[in-house]
């Protein structure tokens, strides 16, 4: 039986998502789409979990406003300039979905265009319709602040007081600022300048060098976490991460893998197994609300 699926993604990632679908789900065809909202059609039901989206699920189709007779549903305006009708806003605000429950999601595309989808609420989902960031905007050195905050929230990262983070590609310092706010110490590696707010923090140290030149001698003690946001192809970043794991034993990795070329998608299909070889039991990939052409890889020893 024909089955439709919906995807909510960030506009910057749409080309990557379509290539991922072509590679991983060759039986699926592109159907109706609008910026940030894409539907696909399959001849039969399939397990459909693309990576390059905030959320995906089964699509029940287009509804008239008068047909939206749900007792429980989340409602999301795909275009942020739209204002939700008061009754739908109230429905969404009073609806709570627990992990493991099936979310009914009403997606508003214009004043008179509504689509309905459903998906299983998993542990790495946010409690927010449309899986957008709940982190309040503030004056930070870069967007990487939000990426790190979202990874922390989605994976409930078990940071401990004064643990040491090696951050590769740390400048100007958004992610470092978030890590310092969590009471961590940061050794930031970057050839570029750090933001003064980060630089003056006594728990931050800048190693102004290419990350490829790091050796065992650069580390007086072990590091507890390795974070990377280096804007180089994932093959290059992962090669260096594997080299560093030859002499560092972090309890976790938080890597942003940049997909600036569609050919980089090949790496994504094998990276989980490669990382597990270093003893990391849990390895997850998640497209975060503040991501553009990139994805987070989170690896934890336990
Ligand atoms: C996306 S930015 C990082 C943003 C940063 N994480 C933050 O929180 O503001 C990528 C960074 O990677 C750095 N980078 C690129 N190649 C590098 C290399 N070979 N060694 C060290 N840093 C590098 C760039 O200088 C740039 O600052």
PDB file of C-alpha atoms and ligand atoms in Angstrom:
ATOM      1  CA  UNK A   1       0.000   0.000   0.000  1.00  0.00           C
ATOM      2  CA  UNK A   2       1.332   3.435  -0.923  1.00  0.00           C
ATOM      3  CA  UNK A   3       2.798   5.241   2.053  1.00  0.00           C
ATOM      4  CA  UNK A   4       3.735   8.910   2.343  1.00  0.00           C
ATOM      5  CA  UNK A   5       6.431  10.274   4.654  1.00  0.00           C
ATOM      6  CA  UNK A   6       7.181  13.838   5.744  1.00  0.00           C
ATOM      7  CA  UNK A   7      10.457  15.478   6.669  1.00  0.00           C
ATOM      8  CA  UNK A   8      11.117  18.793   8.425  1.00  0.00           C
ATOM      9  CA  UNK A   9      14.613  19.998   7.761  1.00  0.00           C
ATOM     10  CA  UNK A  10      16.616  23.197   7.577  1.00  0.00           C
ATOM     11  CA  UNK A  11      16.612  24.682   4.080  1.00  0.00           C
ATOM     12  CA  UNK A  12      20.438  24.540   3.944  1.00  0.00           C
ATOM     13  CA  UNK A  13      20.349  20.731   4.318  1.00  0.00           C
ATOM     14  CA  UNK A  14      17.673  19.964   1.709  1.00  0.00           C
ATOM     15  CA  UNK A  15      20.132  18.980  -1.051  1.00  0.00           C
ATOM     16  CA  UNK A  16      21.998  16.672   1.370  1.00  0.00           C
ATOM     17  CA  UNK A  17      18.716  15.116   2.538  1.00  0.00           C
ATOM     18  CA  UNK A  18      17.620  14.422  -1.049  1.00  0.00           C
ATOM     19  CA  UNK A  19      20.975  12.779  -1.818  1.00  0.00           C
ATOM     20  CA  UNK A  20      20.739  10.729   1.390  1.00  0.00           C
ATOM     21  CA  UNK A  21      17.246   9.555   0.360  1.00  0.00           C
ATOM     22  CA  UNK A  22      18.529   8.648  -3.127  1.00  0.00           C
ATOM     23  CA  UNK A  23      21.341   6.560  -1.618  1.00  0.00           C
ATOM     24  CA  UNK A  24      19.551   4.957   1.349  1.00  0.00           C
ATOM     25  CA  UNK A  25      15.962   4.710   0.137  1.00  0.00           C
ATOM     26  CA  UNK A  26      16.086   4.117  -3.656  1.00  0.00           C
ATOM     27  CA  UNK A  27      12.444   2.940  -3.599  1.00  0.00           C
ATOM     28  CA  UNK A  28      11.223   6.311  -2.308  1.00  0.00           C
ATOM     29  CA  UNK A  29      10.122   9.162  -4.615  1.00  0.00           C
ATOM     30  CA  UNK A  30       9.994  12.868  -3.936  1.00  0.00           C
ATOM     31  CA  UNK A  31       6.407  14.118  -3.641  1.00  0.00           C
ATOM     32  CA  UNK A  32       5.044  17.513  -2.504  1.00  0.00           C
ATOM     33  CA  UNK A  33       7.477  20.000  -0.976  1.00  0.00           C
ATOM     34  CA  UNK A  34       7.830  23.533   0.332  1.00  0.00           C
ATOM     35  CA  UNK A  35      10.986  25.116   1.837  1.00  0.00           C
ATOM     36  CA  UNK A  36      11.807  23.113   4.960  1.00  0.00           C
ATOM     37  CA  UNK A  37       8.924  20.634   4.449  1.00  0.00           C
ATOM     38  CA  UNK A  38       9.335  17.699   2.068  1.00  0.00           C
ATOM     39  CA  UNK A  39       7.120  14.680   1.498  1.00  0.00           C
ATOM     40  CA  UNK A  40       8.137  11.370  -0.044  1.00  0.00           C
ATOM     41  CA  UNK A  41       6.144   8.479  -1.448  1.00  0.00           C
ATOM     42  CA  UNK A  42       6.904   4.752  -1.219  1.00  0.00           C
ATOM     43  CA  UNK A  43       4.950   1.876  -2.733  1.00  0.00           C
ATOM     44  CA  UNK A  44       5.088   0.018   0.597  1.00  0.00           C
ATOM     45  CA  UNK A  45       5.693   0.837   4.270  1.00  0.00           C
ATOM     46  CA  UNK A  46       9.413   1.036   5.038  1.00  0.00           C
ATOM     47  CA  UNK A  47      11.502   1.978   8.088  1.00  0.00           C
ATOM     48  CA  UNK A  48      12.116   5.625   7.136  1.00  0.00           C
ATOM     49  CA  UNK A  49      14.630   7.447   9.342  1.00  0.00           C
ATOM     50  CA  UNK A  50      16.731   9.870   7.301  1.00  0.00           C
ATOM     51  CA  UNK A  51      19.535  11.613   9.197  1.00  0.00           C
ATOM     52  CA  UNK A  52      19.579  15.052   7.596  1.00  0.00           C
ATOM     53  CA  UNK A  53      16.380  16.358   9.111  1.00  0.00           C
ATOM     54  CA  UNK A  54      15.139  17.621  12.430  1.00  0.00           C
ATOM     55  CA  UNK A  55      12.266  15.167  12.361  1.00  0.00           C
ATOM     56  CA  UNK A  56      10.566  12.757   9.956  1.00  0.00           C
ATOM     57  CA  UNK A  57       7.583  10.422  10.087  1.00  0.00           C
ATOM     58  CA  UNK A  58       4.493   9.091   8.407  1.00  0.00           C
ATOM     59  CA  UNK A  59       2.506  11.724   6.516  1.00  0.00           C
ATOM     60  CA  UNK A  60      -1.274  11.561   6.766  1.00  0.00           C
ATOM     61  CA  UNK A  61      -1.712  14.217   4.099  1.00  0.00           C
ATOM     62  CA  UNK A  62      -3.152  17.671   3.684  1.00  0.00           C
ATOM     63  CA  UNK A  63      -6.045  18.726   5.939  1.00  0.00           C
ATOM     64  CA  UNK A  64      -8.492  21.611   5.944  1.00  0.00           C
ATOM     65  CA  UNK A  65      -8.466  23.639   9.153  1.00  0.00           C
ATOM     66  CA  UNK A  66     -12.021  22.381   9.909  1.00  0.00           C
ATOM     67  CA  UNK A  67     -10.737  18.771   9.675  1.00  0.00           C
ATOM     68  CA  UNK A  68      -8.109  19.206  12.391  1.00  0.00           C
ATOM     69  CA  UNK A  69     -10.223  17.563  15.080  1.00  0.00           C
ATOM     70  CA  UNK A  70      -7.439  16.148  17.249  1.00  0.00           C
ATOM     71  CA  UNK A  71      -7.693  15.936  21.036  1.00  0.00           C
ATOM     72  CA  UNK A  72      -3.928  15.869  21.375  1.00  0.00           C
ATOM     73  CA  UNK A  73      -1.476  17.307  18.835  1.00  0.00           C
ATOM     74  CA  UNK A  74       1.556  19.488  18.516  1.00  0.00           C
ATOM     75  CA  UNK A  75       1.285  22.313  16.010  1.00  0.00           C
ATOM     76  CA  UNK A  76       4.231  23.824  14.159  1.00  0.00           C
ATOM     77  CA  UNK A  77       4.364  26.761  11.737  1.00  0.00           C
ATOM     78  CA  UNK A  78       6.848  25.730   9.050  1.00  0.00           C
ATOM     79  CA  UNK A  79       7.265  29.371   7.991  1.00  0.00           C
ATOM     80  CA  UNK A  80       8.261  31.268  11.119  1.00  0.00           C
ATOM     81  CA  UNK A  81       6.497  34.397   9.831  1.00  0.00           C
ATOM     82  CA  UNK A  82       3.126  32.617  10.210  1.00  0.00           C
ATOM     83  CA  UNK A  83       1.078  33.024  13.376  1.00  0.00           C
ATOM     84  CA  UNK A  84      -0.744  29.928  14.627  1.00  0.00           C
ATOM     85  CA  UNK A  85      -4.529  30.316  15.033  1.00  0.00           C
ATOM     86  CA  UNK A  86      -5.341  30.689  18.742  1.00  0.00           C
ATOM     87  CA  UNK A  87      -7.262  27.363  19.004  1.00  0.00           C
ATOM     88  CA  UNK A  88      -4.350  25.405  17.467  1.00  0.00           C
ATOM     89  CA  UNK A  89      -1.836  27.192  19.664  1.00  0.00           C
ATOM     90  CA  UNK A  90      -3.874  26.264  22.751  1.00  0.00           C
ATOM     91  CA  UNK A  91      -4.171  22.636  21.559  1.00  0.00           C
ATOM     92  CA  UNK A  92      -0.399  22.433  21.101  1.00  0.00           C
ATOM     93  CA  UNK A  93       0.386  24.158  24.416  1.00  0.00           C
ATOM     94  CA  UNK A  94      -1.808  21.804  26.442  1.00  0.00           C
ATOM     95  CA  UNK A  95      -0.532  18.613  24.720  1.00  0.00           C
ATOM     96  CA  UNK A  96       2.277  16.681  26.341  1.00  0.00           C
ATOM     97  CA  UNK A  97       3.883  13.700  24.615  1.00  0.00           C
ATOM     98  CA  UNK A  98       6.144  11.352  26.565  1.00  0.00           C
ATOM     99  CA  UNK A  99       9.126   9.470  25.128  1.00  0.00           C
ATOM    100  CA  UNK A 100       7.867   6.328  23.410  1.00  0.00           C
ATOM    101  CA  UNK A 101       4.509   7.888  22.477  1.00  0.00           C
ATOM    102  CA  UNK A 102       3.438   8.664  18.915  1.00  0.00           C
ATOM    103  CA  UNK A 103       3.350  12.389  18.309  1.00  0.00           C
ATOM    104  CA  UNK A 104       0.618  13.821  16.098  1.00  0.00           C
ATOM    105  CA  UNK A 105       2.163  16.849  14.417  1.00  0.00           C
ATOM    106  CA  UNK A 106       0.106  19.454  12.575  1.00  0.00           C
ATOM    107  CA  UNK A 107       2.315  21.424  10.214  1.00  0.00           C
ATOM    108  CA  UNK A 108       1.030  24.823   9.103  1.00  0.00           C
ATOM    109  CA  UNK A 109       2.448  25.844   5.728  1.00  0.00           C
ATOM    110  CA  UNK A 110       0.263  28.882   5.041  1.00  0.00           C
ATOM    111  CA  UNK A 111      -2.947  30.460   6.396  1.00  0.00           C
ATOM    112  CA  UNK A 112      -5.047  27.708   4.795  1.00  0.00           C
ATOM    113  CA  UNK A 113      -2.580  24.857   4.255  1.00  0.00           C
ATOM    114  CA  UNK A 114      -2.125  22.242   6.988  1.00  0.00           C
ATOM    115  CA  UNK A 115      -0.394  18.857   6.810  1.00  0.00           C
ATOM    116  CA  UNK A 116      -0.514  16.146   9.473  1.00  0.00           C
ATOM    117  CA  UNK A 117       2.243  13.697  10.300  1.00  0.00           C
ATOM    118  CA  UNK A 118       3.132  11.319  13.115  1.00  0.00           C
ATOM    119  CA  UNK A 119       6.373  10.003  14.576  1.00  0.00           C
ATOM    120  CA  UNK A 120       7.619   8.072  17.575  1.00  0.00           C
ATOM    121  CA  UNK A 121       9.068  10.381  20.234  1.00  0.00           C
ATOM    122  CA  UNK A 122      12.559   9.027  20.956  1.00  0.00           C
ATOM    123  CA  UNK A 123      15.009   9.931  23.714  1.00  0.00           C
ATOM    124  CA  UNK A 124      17.010  12.260  21.454  1.00  0.00           C
ATOM    125  CA  UNK A 125      13.959  14.249  20.374  1.00  0.00           C
ATOM    126  CA  UNK A 126      13.256  17.627  21.930  1.00  0.00           C
ATOM    127  CA  UNK A 127       9.918  18.327  23.612  1.00  0.00           C
ATOM    128  CA  UNK A 128       9.145  20.979  21.041  1.00  0.00           C
ATOM    129  CA  UNK A 129       6.839  20.868  18.001  1.00  0.00           C
ATOM    130  CA  UNK A 130       8.952  20.875  14.844  1.00  0.00           C
ATOM    131  CA  UNK A 131      12.145  20.002  16.763  1.00  0.00           C
ATOM    132  CA  UNK A 132      13.423  23.553  16.828  1.00  0.00           C
ATOM    133  CA  UNK A 133      15.805  24.972  19.398  1.00  0.00           C
ATOM    134  CA  UNK A 134      14.426  26.077  22.759  1.00  0.00           C
ATOM    135  CA  UNK A 135      17.690  27.762  23.722  1.00  0.00           C
ATOM    136  CA  UNK A 136      17.180  31.479  24.111  1.00  0.00           C
ATOM    137  CA  UNK A 137      19.272  33.704  21.878  1.00  0.00           C
ATOM    138  CA  UNK A 138      21.944  35.763  23.592  1.00  0.00           C
ATOM    139  CA  UNK A 139      25.152  37.584  22.748  1.00  0.00           C
ATOM    140  CA  UNK A 140      27.597  34.754  21.941  1.00  0.00           C
ATOM    141  CA  UNK A 141      30.764  34.602  19.794  1.00  0.00           C
ATOM    142  CA  UNK A 142      29.248  32.224  17.205  1.00  0.00           C
ATOM    143  CA  UNK A 143      26.380  29.889  16.199  1.00  0.00           C
ATOM    144  CA  UNK A 144      28.476  27.008  17.549  1.00  0.00           C
ATOM    145  CA  UNK A 145      27.262  28.025  21.050  1.00  0.00           C
ATOM    146  CA  UNK A 146      23.756  26.789  20.132  1.00  0.00           C
ATOM    147  CA  UNK A 147      25.035  23.655  18.377  1.00  0.00           C
ATOM    148  CA  UNK A 148      26.891  22.644  21.544  1.00  0.00           C
ATOM    149  CA  UNK A 149      23.963  23.568  23.797  1.00  0.00           C
ATOM    150  CA  UNK A 150      21.584  21.501  21.630  1.00  0.00           C
ATOM    151  CA  UNK A 151      23.922  18.479  21.615  1.00  0.00           C
ATOM    152  CA  UNK A 152      24.163  18.770  25.424  1.00  0.00           C
ATOM    153  CA  UNK A 153      20.362  18.883  25.742  1.00  0.00           C
ATOM    154  CA  UNK A 154      19.564  16.134  23.200  1.00  0.00           C
ATOM    155  CA  UNK A 155      22.090  13.627  24.530  1.00  0.00           C
ATOM    156  CA  UNK A 156      22.026  14.644  28.185  1.00  0.00           C
ATOM    157  CA  UNK A 157      25.839  14.712  28.029  1.00  0.00           C
ATOM    158  CA  UNK A 158      27.318  13.617  31.383  1.00  0.00           C
ATOM    159  CA  UNK A 159      29.828  16.460  31.873  1.00  0.00           C
ATOM    160  CA  UNK A 160      31.524  16.479  35.277  1.00  0.00           C
ATOM    161  CA  UNK A 161      32.847  19.505  37.179  1.00  0.00           C
ATOM    162  CA  UNK A 162      36.249  20.717  35.821  1.00  0.00           C
ATOM    163  CA  UNK A 163      36.663  17.958  33.252  1.00  0.00           C
ATOM    164  CA  UNK A 164      39.089  18.783  30.435  1.00  0.00           C
ATOM    165  CA  UNK A 165      37.783  19.322  26.909  1.00  0.00           C
ATOM    166  CA  UNK A 166      40.055  19.377  23.871  1.00  0.00           C
ATOM    167  CA  UNK A 167      38.243  21.550  21.348  1.00  0.00           C
ATOM    168  CA  UNK A 168      39.484  21.364  17.751  1.00  0.00           C
ATOM    169  CA  UNK A 169      38.525  24.375  15.620  1.00  0.00           C
ATOM    170  CA  UNK A 170      37.620  26.488  18.657  1.00  0.00           C
ATOM    171  CA  UNK A 171      37.666  30.034  17.196  1.00  0.00           C
ATOM    172  CA  UNK A 172      35.970  32.405  17.685  1.00  0.00           C
ATOM    173  CA  UNK A 173      34.617  30.531  20.700  1.00  0.00           C
ATOM    174  CA  UNK A 174      30.845  29.952  20.827  1.00  0.00           C
ATOM    175  CA  UNK A 175      31.159  26.292  21.781  1.00  0.00           C
ATOM    176  CA  UNK A 176      34.013  27.049  24.201  1.00  0.00           C
ATOM    177  CA  UNK A 177      31.827  29.618  25.943  1.00  0.00           C
ATOM    178  CA  UNK A 178      29.045  27.053  26.440  1.00  0.00           C
ATOM    179  CA  UNK A 179      31.534  24.455  27.733  1.00  0.00           C
ATOM    180  CA  UNK A 180      33.091  26.997  30.142  1.00  0.00           C
ATOM    181  CA  UNK A 181      29.581  27.845  31.392  1.00  0.00           C
ATOM    182  CA  UNK A 182      29.186  24.127  32.247  1.00  0.00           C
ATOM    183  CA  UNK A 183      32.197  24.393  34.571  1.00  0.00           C
ATOM    184  CA  UNK A 184      34.557  22.577  32.216  1.00  0.00           C
ATOM    185  CA  UNK A 185      38.155  23.435  31.302  1.00  0.00           C
ATOM    186  CA  UNK A 186      38.823  23.952  27.601  1.00  0.00           C
ATOM    187  CA  UNK A 187      42.022  23.520  25.603  1.00  0.00           C
ATOM    188  CA  UNK A 188      41.063  25.225  22.345  1.00  0.00           C
ATOM    189  CA  UNK A 189      43.044  24.466  19.193  1.00  0.00           C
ATOM    190  CA  UNK A 190      42.682  26.875  16.286  1.00  0.00           C
ATOM    191  CA  UNK A 191      44.927  28.854  13.975  1.00  0.00           C
ATOM    192  CA  UNK A 192      42.478  31.791  14.225  1.00  0.00           C
ATOM    193  CA  UNK A 193      41.885  34.343  17.012  1.00  0.00           C
ATOM    194  CA  UNK A 194      39.612  33.609  19.962  1.00  0.00           C
ATOM    195  CA  UNK A 195      36.916  36.021  21.127  1.00  0.00           C
ATOM    196  CA  UNK A 196      38.225  38.126  24.087  1.00  0.00           C
ATOM    197  CA  UNK A 197      35.397  36.865  26.355  1.00  0.00           C
ATOM    198  CA  UNK A 198      36.677  33.288  25.962  1.00  0.00           C
ATOM    199  CA  UNK A 199      40.365  34.166  25.854  1.00  0.00           C
ATOM    200  CA  UNK A 200      40.298  35.909  29.251  1.00  0.00           C
ATOM    201  CA  UNK A 201      38.534  32.993  31.018  1.00  0.00           C
ATOM    202  CA  UNK A 202      41.042  31.334  33.367  1.00  0.00           C
ATOM    203  CA  UNK A 203      39.703  27.876  32.463  1.00  0.00           C
ATOM    204  CA  UNK A 204      40.486  28.383  28.761  1.00  0.00           C
ATOM    205  CA  UNK A 205      43.852  27.817  27.088  1.00  0.00           C
ATOM    206  CA  UNK A 206      44.484  28.531  23.391  1.00  0.00           C
ATOM    207  CA  UNK A 207      46.849  26.373  21.335  1.00  0.00           C
ATOM    208  CA  UNK A 208      47.241  28.489  18.196  1.00  0.00           C
ATOM    209  CA  UNK A 209      48.362  25.782  15.796  1.00  0.00           C
ATOM    210  CA  UNK A 210      46.962  23.466  13.090  1.00  0.00           C
ATOM    211  CA  UNK A 211      45.278  20.492  14.759  1.00  0.00           C
ATOM    212  CA  UNK A 212      47.272  18.148  12.510  1.00  0.00           C
ATOM    213  CA  UNK A 213      50.461  19.114  14.410  1.00  0.00           C
ATOM    214  CA  UNK A 214      49.205  18.038  17.883  1.00  0.00           C
ATOM    215  CA  UNK A 215      51.331  15.358  19.530  1.00  0.00           C
ATOM    216  CA  UNK A 216      51.302  13.562  22.887  1.00  0.00           C
ATOM    217  CA  UNK A 217      53.704  16.212  24.237  1.00  0.00           C
ATOM    218  CA  UNK A 218      50.988  18.901  23.962  1.00  0.00           C
ATOM    219  CA  UNK A 219      48.999  17.190  26.725  1.00  0.00           C
ATOM    220  CA  UNK A 220      50.135  17.343  30.359  1.00  0.00           C
ATOM    221  CA  UNK A 221      47.117  15.297  31.447  1.00  0.00           C
ATOM    222  CA  UNK A 222      44.471  13.214  29.713  1.00  0.00           C
ATOM    223  CA  UNK A 223      41.472  14.916  28.150  1.00  0.00           C
ATOM    224  CA  UNK A 224      37.954  13.815  29.118  1.00  0.00           C
ATOM    225  CA  UNK A 225      36.168  15.025  25.975  1.00  0.00           C
ATOM    226  CA  UNK A 226      37.162  15.765  22.388  1.00  0.00           C
ATOM    227  CA  UNK A 227      35.004  18.314  20.580  1.00  0.00           C
ATOM    228  CA  UNK A 228      35.544  19.190  16.915  1.00  0.00           C
ATOM    229  CA  UNK A 229      33.984  21.812  14.682  1.00  0.00           C
ATOM    230  CA  UNK A 230      36.849  21.970  12.171  1.00  0.00           C
ATOM    231  CA  UNK A 231      35.616  23.186   8.786  1.00  0.00           C
ATOM    232  CA  UNK A 232      37.473  20.555   6.773  1.00  0.00           C
ATOM    233  CA  UNK A 233      36.109  17.418   5.034  1.00  0.00           C
ATOM    234  CA  UNK A 234      35.005  14.667   7.459  1.00  0.00           C
ATOM    235  CA  UNK A 235      37.655  12.303   6.051  1.00  0.00           C
ATOM    236  CA  UNK A 236      40.396  14.727   7.169  1.00  0.00           C
ATOM    237  CA  UNK A 237      38.824  15.403  10.576  1.00  0.00           C
ATOM    238  CA  UNK A 238      38.212  11.710  11.300  1.00  0.00           C
ATOM    239  CA  UNK A 239      41.747  10.714  10.242  1.00  0.00           C
ATOM    240  CA  UNK A 240      43.108  13.152  12.847  1.00  0.00           C
ATOM    241  CA  UNK A 241      40.590  12.073  15.497  1.00  0.00           C
ATOM    242  CA  UNK A 242      41.670   8.428  15.006  1.00  0.00           C
ATOM    243  CA  UNK A 243      45.338   9.533  15.315  1.00  0.00           C
ATOM    244  CA  UNK A 244      44.601  11.442  18.562  1.00  0.00           C
ATOM    245  CA  UNK A 245      42.732   8.424  19.956  1.00  0.00           C
ATOM    246  CA  UNK A 246      46.065   6.599  19.641  1.00  0.00           C
ATOM    247  CA  UNK A 247      47.330   8.469  22.713  1.00  0.00           C
ATOM    248  CA  UNK A 248      44.266  10.187  24.283  1.00  0.00           C
ATOM    249  CA  UNK A 249      41.474   8.329  26.081  1.00  0.00           C
ATOM    250  CA  UNK A 250      38.457  10.662  26.228  1.00  0.00           C
ATOM    251  CA  UNK A 251      35.166   9.417  27.674  1.00  0.00           C
ATOM    252  CA  UNK A 252      33.270  11.083  24.879  1.00  0.00           C
ATOM    253  CA  UNK A 253      33.449  12.710  21.461  1.00  0.00           C
ATOM    254  CA  UNK A 254      31.212  15.512  20.176  1.00  0.00           C
ATOM    255  CA  UNK A 255      32.096  16.027  16.527  1.00  0.00           C
ATOM    256  CA  UNK A 256      30.461  18.301  13.979  1.00  0.00           C
ATOM    257  CA  UNK A 257      30.983  16.712  10.572  1.00  0.00           C
ATOM    258  CA  UNK A 258      30.692  19.204   7.713  1.00  0.00           C
ATOM    259  CA  UNK A 259      29.017  17.970   4.532  1.00  0.00           C
ATOM    260  CA  UNK A 260      30.051  20.725   2.141  1.00  0.00           C
ATOM    261  CA  UNK A 261      30.183  18.258  -0.742  1.00  0.00           C
ATOM    262  CA  UNK A 262      27.635  15.488  -1.364  1.00  0.00           C
ATOM    263  CA  UNK A 263      30.464  12.977  -1.753  1.00  0.00           C
ATOM    264  CA  UNK A 264      31.128  13.366   1.998  1.00  0.00           C
ATOM    265  CA  UNK A 265      27.918  11.448   2.652  1.00  0.00           C
ATOM    266  CA  UNK A 266      29.812   8.213   1.966  1.00  0.00           C
ATOM    267  CA  UNK A 267      31.775   8.718   5.208  1.00  0.00           C
ATOM    268  CA  UNK A 268      28.560   9.030   7.202  1.00  0.00           C
ATOM    269  CA  UNK A 269      27.488   5.477   6.293  1.00  0.00           C
ATOM    270  CA  UNK A 270      30.581   3.884   7.879  1.00  0.00           C
ATOM    271  CA  UNK A 271      31.598   6.337  10.605  1.00  0.00           C
ATOM    272  CA  UNK A 272      29.575   4.725  13.429  1.00  0.00           C
ATOM    273  CA  UNK A 273      31.293   1.352  13.012  1.00  0.00           C
ATOM    274  CA  UNK A 274      34.742   3.003  12.725  1.00  0.00           C
ATOM    275  CA  UNK A 275      34.266   4.958  15.968  1.00  0.00           C
ATOM    276  CA  UNK A 276      32.970   1.873  17.814  1.00  0.00           C
ATOM    277  CA  UNK A 277      36.320   0.186  17.115  1.00  0.00           C
ATOM    278  CA  UNK A 278      37.841   2.641  19.628  1.00  0.00           C
ATOM    279  CA  UNK A 279      35.653   1.225  22.401  1.00  0.00           C
ATOM    280  CA  UNK A 280      32.813   3.767  22.288  1.00  0.00           C
ATOM    281  CA  UNK A 281      29.635   1.808  23.087  1.00  0.00           C
ATOM    282  CA  UNK A 282      27.121   4.473  22.129  1.00  0.00           C
ATOM    283  CA  UNK A 283      27.613   6.288  18.826  1.00  0.00           C
ATOM    284  CA  UNK A 284      24.799   8.472  17.496  1.00  0.00           C
ATOM    285  CA  UNK A 285      24.359  10.883  14.606  1.00  0.00           C
ATOM    286  CA  UNK A 286      21.874  13.721  14.958  1.00  0.00           C
ATOM    287  CA  UNK A 287      20.981  16.725  12.846  1.00  0.00           C
ATOM    288  CA  UNK A 288      20.523  19.551  15.349  1.00  0.00           C
ATOM    289  CA  UNK A 289      18.152  22.543  15.043  1.00  0.00           C
ATOM    290  CA  UNK A 290      21.034  25.014  14.528  1.00  0.00           C
ATOM    291  CA  UNK A 291      22.792  22.896  11.929  1.00  0.00           C
ATOM    292  CA  UNK A 292      23.275  23.882   8.303  1.00  0.00           C
ATOM    293  CA  UNK A 293      25.283  21.519   6.040  1.00  0.00           C
ATOM    294  CA  UNK A 294      26.586  19.416   8.924  1.00  0.00           C
ATOM    295  CA  UNK A 295      25.679  16.737  11.450  1.00  0.00           C
ATOM    296  CA  UNK A 296      26.694  15.933  15.040  1.00  0.00           C
ATOM    297  CA  UNK A 297      28.375  12.677  15.960  1.00  0.00           C
ATOM    298  CA  UNK A 298      28.195  11.858  19.664  1.00  0.00           C
ATOM    299  CA  UNK A 299      30.255   8.942  21.009  1.00  0.00           C
ATOM    300  CA  UNK A 300      30.190   7.815  24.636  1.00  0.00           C
ATOM    301  CA  UNK A 301      32.098   5.041  26.391  1.00  0.00           C
ATOM    302  CA  UNK A 302      29.050   4.020  28.434  1.00  0.00           C
TER     303      UNK A 302
HETATM  304  C1  LIG B   1      33.149  26.545  12.147  1.00  0.00           C
HETATM  305  S1  LIG B   1      34.590  27.290  12.742  1.00  0.00           S
HETATM  306  C2  LIG B   1      34.586  26.811  14.418  1.00  0.00           C
HETATM  307  C3  LIG B   1      33.617  27.552  15.291  1.00  0.00           C
HETATM  308  C4  LIG B   1      33.952  27.332  16.743  1.00  0.00           C
HETATM  309  N1  LIG B   1      33.777  25.934  17.151  1.00  0.00           N
HETATM  310  C5  LIG B   1      33.155  28.190  17.664  1.00  0.00           C
HETATM  311  O1  LIG B   1      32.599  27.674  18.642  1.00  0.00           O
HETATM  312  O2  LIG B   1      33.084  29.399  17.464  1.00  0.00           O
HETATM  313  C6  LIG B   1      35.850  26.273  12.126  1.00  0.00           C
HETATM  314  C7  LIG B   1      37.209  26.591  12.663  1.00  0.00           C
HETATM  315  O3  LIG B   1      38.116  25.574  12.235  1.00  0.00           O
HETATM  316  C8  LIG B   1      39.398  26.188  12.174  1.00  0.00           C
HETATM  317  N2  LIG B   1      40.309  25.336  11.406  1.00  0.00           N
HETATM  318  C9  LIG B   1      40.215  24.945  10.126  1.00  0.00           C
HETATM  319  N3  LIG B   1      41.249  24.155   9.786  1.00  0.00           N
HETATM  320  C10 LIG B   1      42.032  24.047  10.888  1.00  0.00           C
HETATM  321  C11 LIG B   1      43.231  23.348  11.180  1.00  0.00           C
HETATM  322  N4  LIG B   1      43.847  22.613  10.260  1.00  0.00           N
HETATM  323  N5  LIG B   1      43.740  23.435  12.437  1.00  0.00           N
HETATM  324  C12 LIG B   1      43.114  24.190  13.389  1.00  0.00           C
HETATM  325  N6  LIG B   1      41.976  24.881  13.158  1.00  0.00           N
HETATM  326  C13 LIG B   1      41.447  24.803  11.932  1.00  0.00           C
HETATM  327  C14 LIG B   1      39.103  27.530  11.519  1.00  0.00           C
HETATM  328  O4  LIG B   1      40.150  28.447  11.801  1.00  0.00           O
HETATM  329  C15 LIG B   1      37.784  27.915  12.151  1.00  0.00           C
HETATM  330  O5  LIG B   1      37.968  28.796  13.239  1.00  0.00           O
END
